[in-house]
Amino acid sequence: MIFFDYMIIYIIGGISMYNVVYKVMYLFMFFFIASMIGYIAEVTCCSIKDKKIVWNRGFLIGPYIPIYGVGCIATLILLRKYFSDPITLFFLTIIVCSALEYFTSWIMEKLFKVRWWDYSEYRFNVDGRICLLNSILFGFAGLIVVYFIYPFIRGLLDKVPHTVLIVVGLICLVIFLTDLVVTFATLISVRKTLADFKGKDATEIAREEVIKKIKKKSYLFNRLLKAFPKTDKFNKKEFIEFKKTVQNIRKKLKIKQMNIKIQLLEKFKK
């Protein structure tokens, strides 16, 4: 019986609130562990491809990539009746996970005006959001999830006492939500930084405020750029141009200071 069955039973008064909380945390921990496994898989593939260890993957700071967790749960819930038919499961997983990746890319671009990944260089891609190669890999990943990862995680979670799982689940949930909020706030604040000072007078005060904001946000912003090297080029170019503007302001201020000194020296000589 899956999570949604328990929710229905609870609504009609069949099980206690404690059991509902347990099932919610059970589902979340499955999502959390699957997201971590996805992170490990992506780090491994990228490290092999780049011939060096690449730790910085994913949208969030922690070692987990939510889209993998969502993909696993979607596959298990939507395709449950096809578990005994590997071929059908393979092709349906391709459809489900490709739709999820396309939708995620579209939503993130609408939210942040940034394209976080781009498959335009790959053959048989759709708007650069999904491509045939990745979709086929999703199909194989679906088989691995259903026949290996799902039994492994389920066996692991079933051995944990209910109360312990609830406590650990709540801790992980707080960590995950904090990470999510901090990352979103960083992206939004960086966008505001670029917009707030664009076109304003190049005064010393403005320059100092800009530098302060850039320094405060540089770690998370640079982490995101490294994690998604194919992020929309226009936005990265705008940020680089913005930093160049700050440097030009500094140079102009130094030139003005030199001119003032020269004028003072000339007056002193007279």
Coordinates of C-alpha atoms in Angstrom, one line a residue:
M1 CA 0.0 0.0 0.0
I2 CA 1.5 3.4 -1.0
F3 CA 1.4 6.7 0.8
F4 CA -1.8 8.0 -0.9
D5 CA -3.7 5.0 0.3
Y6 CA -2.8 5.8 3.9
M7 CA -3.9 9.4 3.4
I8 CA -7.4 8.2 2.2
I9 CA -7.7 5.9 5.2
Y10 CA -6.7 8.7 7.6
I11 CA -9.3 11.0 6.1
I12 CA -12.1 8.5 6.9
G13 CA -10.6 7.9 10.4
G14 CA -8.8 4.6 9.9
I15 CA -5.3 5.4 11.2
S16 CA -3.7 7.8 13.7
M17 CA -2.0 11.1 13.1
Y18 CA 1.3 9.6 14.2
N19 CA 1.1 7.0 11.4
V20 CA 0.3 9.8 8.9
V21 CA 3.4 11.7 10.0
Y22 CA 5.4 8.6 9.8
K23 CA 4.3 7.9 6.2
V24 CA 4.9 11.5 5.2
M25 CA 8.5 11.3 6.6
Y26 CA 8.9 7.9 5.0
L27 CA 8.0 9.3 1.6
F28 CA 10.2 12.4 2.2
M29 CA 13.2 10.3 3.2
F30 CA 12.8 8.1 0.1
F31 CA 12.8 11.4 -1.9
F32 CA 15.8 12.7 0.0
I33 CA 17.9 9.5 -0.4
A34 CA 17.0 9.2 -4.1
S35 CA 18.0 12.8 -4.6
M36 CA 21.4 12.1 -3.0
I37 CA 21.9 9.0 -5.2
G38 CA 21.1 11.2 -8.2
Y39 CA 23.7 13.7 -7.0
I40 CA 26.4 10.9 -6.6
A41 CA 25.5 9.6 -10.1
E42 CA 25.8 13.0 -11.7
V43 CA 29.1 13.8 -9.9
T44 CA 30.5 10.5 -11.0
C45 CA 29.5 11.0 -14.7
C46 CA 30.7 14.6 -14.8
S47 CA 34.0 13.7 -13.1
I48 CA 34.6 10.9 -15.7
K49 CA 33.7 13.3 -18.5
D50 CA 35.9 16.2 -17.3
K51 CA 38.7 13.8 -16.1
K52 CA 38.7 15.5 -12.7
I53 CA 36.6 15.4 -9.6
V54 CA 33.5 17.7 -10.0
W55 CA 31.7 18.2 -6.7
N56 CA 29.7 21.2 -7.6
R57 CA 26.5 19.8 -9.2
G58 CA 22.9 20.7 -8.8
F59 CA 20.8 23.7 -8.1
L60 CA 21.1 23.5 -4.3
I61 CA 24.1 23.7 -2.0
G62 CA 23.7 20.3 -0.3
P63 CA 24.6 16.9 -1.9
Y64 CA 21.2 16.2 -3.4
I65 CA 19.4 17.0 -6.7
P66 CA 15.6 17.1 -6.2
I67 CA 14.7 16.4 -9.8
Y68 CA 16.0 12.8 -9.3
G69 CA 14.0 12.3 -6.2
V70 CA 10.8 13.6 -7.9
G71 CA 11.6 11.5 -10.9
C72 CA 11.9 8.3 -8.8
I73 CA 8.7 9.0 -6.9
A74 CA 6.8 9.9 -10.1
T75 CA 8.0 6.6 -11.7
L76 CA 7.0 4.5 -8.7
I77 CA 3.6 6.0 -8.4
L78 CA 2.5 6.5 -12.0
L79 CA 4.1 3.4 -13.5
R80 CA 3.5 0.9 -10.6
K81 CA 1.3 -1.5 -12.6
Y82 CA 4.0 -1.9 -15.3
F83 CA 6.7 -3.1 -12.9
S84 CA 6.4 -6.7 -14.3
D85 CA 6.9 -5.4 -17.9
P86 CA 10.4 -4.0 -18.2
I87 CA 10.0 -3.0 -21.9
T88 CA 6.8 -1.0 -21.3
L89 CA 8.3 0.4 -18.1
F90 CA 11.4 1.6 -20.0
F91 CA 9.5 3.6 -22.6
L92 CA 7.0 5.0 -20.2
T93 CA 9.8 6.1 -17.9
I94 CA 11.3 8.0 -20.9
I95 CA 8.1 9.8 -21.4
V96 CA 7.5 10.7 -17.7
C97 CA 11.1 11.8 -16.9
S98 CA 11.5 13.7 -20.1
A99 CA 8.3 15.6 -19.4
L100 CA 9.5 16.3 -15.9
E101 CA 12.9 17.6 -17.1
Y102 CA 11.2 19.8 -19.8
F103 CA 8.7 21.2 -17.3
T104 CA 11.4 21.9 -14.7
S105 CA 13.6 23.7 -17.2
W106 CA 10.7 25.8 -18.4
I107 CA 9.6 26.7 -14.8
M108 CA 13.1 27.7 -13.7
E109 CA 13.6 29.8 -16.8
K110 CA 10.3 31.7 -16.1
L111 CA 11.2 32.2 -12.5
F112 CA 14.8 33.4 -12.9
K113 CA 15.0 34.3 -16.6
V114 CA 17.9 31.9 -16.9
R115 CA 18.4 28.7 -18.9
W116 CA 20.0 26.3 -16.4
W117 CA 20.9 23.6 -18.9
D118 CA 21.0 23.5 -22.6
Y119 CA 21.1 20.4 -24.9
S120 CA 21.1 22.4 -28.1
E121 CA 24.4 20.9 -29.1
Y122 CA 22.9 17.4 -28.9
R123 CA 21.0 15.8 -31.7
F124 CA 17.3 15.3 -31.5
N125 CA 16.7 17.9 -28.8
V126 CA 13.5 19.7 -28.0
D127 CA 14.1 23.5 -27.4
G128 CA 17.4 22.6 -25.8
R129 CA 15.5 21.4 -22.7
I130 CA 15.6 17.7 -23.3
C131 CA 17.4 15.4 -25.8
L132 CA 17.1 11.9 -27.0
L133 CA 20.4 10.7 -25.3
N134 CA 19.3 11.8 -21.9
S135 CA 15.8 10.5 -22.4
I136 CA 17.2 7.0 -23.2
L137 CA 19.4 7.2 -20.1
F138 CA 16.2 8.1 -18.1
G139 CA 14.6 4.9 -19.4
F140 CA 17.5 2.7 -18.1
A141 CA 17.6 4.7 -14.9
G142 CA 13.9 3.9 -14.4
L143 CA 14.7 0.2 -14.6
I144 CA 17.5 0.6 -12.1
V145 CA 15.3 2.5 -9.7
V146 CA 12.4 0.0 -9.8
Y147 CA 14.4 -3.2 -9.6
F148 CA 17.4 -2.1 -7.5
I149 CA 17.2 1.3 -5.8
Y150 CA 13.6 1.1 -4.7
P151 CA 14.0 -2.3 -2.9
F152 CA 17.3 -1.1 -1.4
I153 CA 15.9 2.2 0.0
R154 CA 12.7 0.5 1.2
G155 CA 14.6 -2.2 2.9
L156 CA 16.8 0.4 4.6
L157 CA 13.9 2.6 5.8
D158 CA 11.8 -0.4 7.0
K159 CA 14.6 -1.3 9.4
V160 CA 14.5 2.1 11.1
P161 CA 12.2 2.5 14.1
H162 CA 9.2 4.8 13.4
T163 CA 10.1 7.5 15.9
V164 CA 13.8 7.6 14.8
L165 CA 12.7 7.9 11.2
I166 CA 10.3 10.8 12.0
V167 CA 13.0 12.7 13.9
V168 CA 15.7 12.2 11.2
G169 CA 13.1 13.0 8.5
L170 CA 12.2 16.3 10.2
I171 CA 15.8 17.3 10.6
C172 CA 16.5 16.5 6.9
L173 CA 13.4 18.4 5.9
V174 CA 14.5 21.5 7.8
I175 CA 17.9 21.3 6.2
F176 CA 16.4 20.8 2.7
L177 CA 13.9 23.7 3.1
T178 CA 16.6 26.0 4.5
D179 CA 18.8 25.2 1.5
L180 CA 15.9 25.8 -0.9
V181 CA 15.0 29.2 0.7
V182 CA 18.6 30.4 0.8
T183 CA 19.3 29.4 -2.8
F184 CA 16.2 31.1 -4.1
A185 CA 16.8 34.2 -2.0
T186 CA 20.4 34.4 -3.4
L187 CA 19.2 34.2 -7.0
I188 CA 16.5 36.8 -6.5
S189 CA 18.9 39.2 -4.6
V190 CA 21.6 38.9 -7.3
R191 CA 19.0 39.8 -9.9
K192 CA 17.9 42.8 -7.8
T193 CA 21.5 43.8 -7.4
L194 CA 22.0 44.0 -11.1
A195 CA 18.7 45.9 -11.6
D196 CA 19.0 48.3 -8.6
F197 CA 22.3 49.9 -9.7
K198 CA 21.9 49.7 -13.5
G199 CA 21.8 53.2 -15.0
K200 CA 22.4 55.0 -11.7
D201 CA 25.0 57.7 -11.1
A202 CA 28.5 56.4 -10.6
T203 CA 29.1 57.8 -7.2
E204 CA 31.6 56.5 -4.6
I205 CA 28.8 55.5 -2.3
A206 CA 27.0 53.5 -5.0
R207 CA 30.2 51.8 -5.9
E208 CA 30.9 50.7 -2.3
E209 CA 27.4 49.4 -1.9
V210 CA 27.6 47.4 -5.1
I211 CA 30.9 45.8 -4.0
K212 CA 29.5 45.0 -0.6
K213 CA 26.5 43.2 -2.2
I214 CA 28.6 41.4 -4.7
K215 CA 31.0 40.1 -2.0
K216 CA 28.1 38.9 0.1
K217 CA 26.5 37.0 -2.7
S218 CA 29.6 35.9 -4.6
Y219 CA 30.0 32.4 -3.1
L220 CA 26.5 31.2 -3.8
F221 CA 26.2 33.0 -7.1
N222 CA 29.5 31.6 -8.4
R223 CA 28.6 28.1 -7.1
L224 CA 25.5 28.2 -9.2
L225 CA 27.4 29.4 -12.3
K226 CA 29.9 26.5 -11.8
A227 CA 27.1 24.0 -11.2
F228 CA 25.3 25.1 -14.4
P229 CA 28.1 26.1 -16.8
K230 CA 25.7 26.5 -19.7
T231 CA 23.5 29.0 -17.9
D232 CA 21.9 31.6 -20.2
K233 CA 24.8 33.5 -21.7
F234 CA 23.0 36.8 -21.7
N235 CA 22.7 36.8 -17.9
K236 CA 26.3 35.9 -17.3
K237 CA 27.5 38.5 -19.8
E238 CA 25.3 41.1 -18.0
F239 CA 26.9 40.3 -14.7
I240 CA 30.4 40.4 -16.1
E241 CA 29.7 43.8 -17.8
F242 CA 28.3 45.0 -14.5
K243 CA 31.6 44.2 -12.7
K244 CA 33.5 45.9 -15.5
T245 CA 31.5 49.0 -14.9
V246 CA 32.4 49.0 -11.2
Q247 CA 36.1 48.7 -12.2
N248 CA 35.8 51.6 -14.6
I249 CA 34.2 53.7 -11.9
R250 CA 37.2 53.0 -9.7
K251 CA 39.6 54.1 -12.4
K252 CA 37.7 57.3 -13.1
L253 CA 37.7 58.2 -9.4
K254 CA 41.5 57.7 -9.3
I255 CA 41.9 59.9 -12.3
K256 CA 39.8 62.6 -10.7
Q257 CA 41.9 62.4 -7.6
M258 CA 45.1 62.8 -9.6
N259 CA 43.7 65.8 -11.4
I260 CA 42.7 67.5 -8.1
K261 CA 46.2 66.9 -6.7
I262 CA 47.8 68.4 -9.8
Q263 CA 45.5 71.5 -9.6
L264 CA 46.3 71.9 -5.9
L265 CA 50.1 71.7 -6.6
E266 CA 49.8 74.3 -9.4
K267 CA 47.9 76.6 -7.1
F268 CA 50.5 76.1 -4.3
K269 CA 53.4 76.9 -6.7
K270 CA 51.7 80.2 -7.7

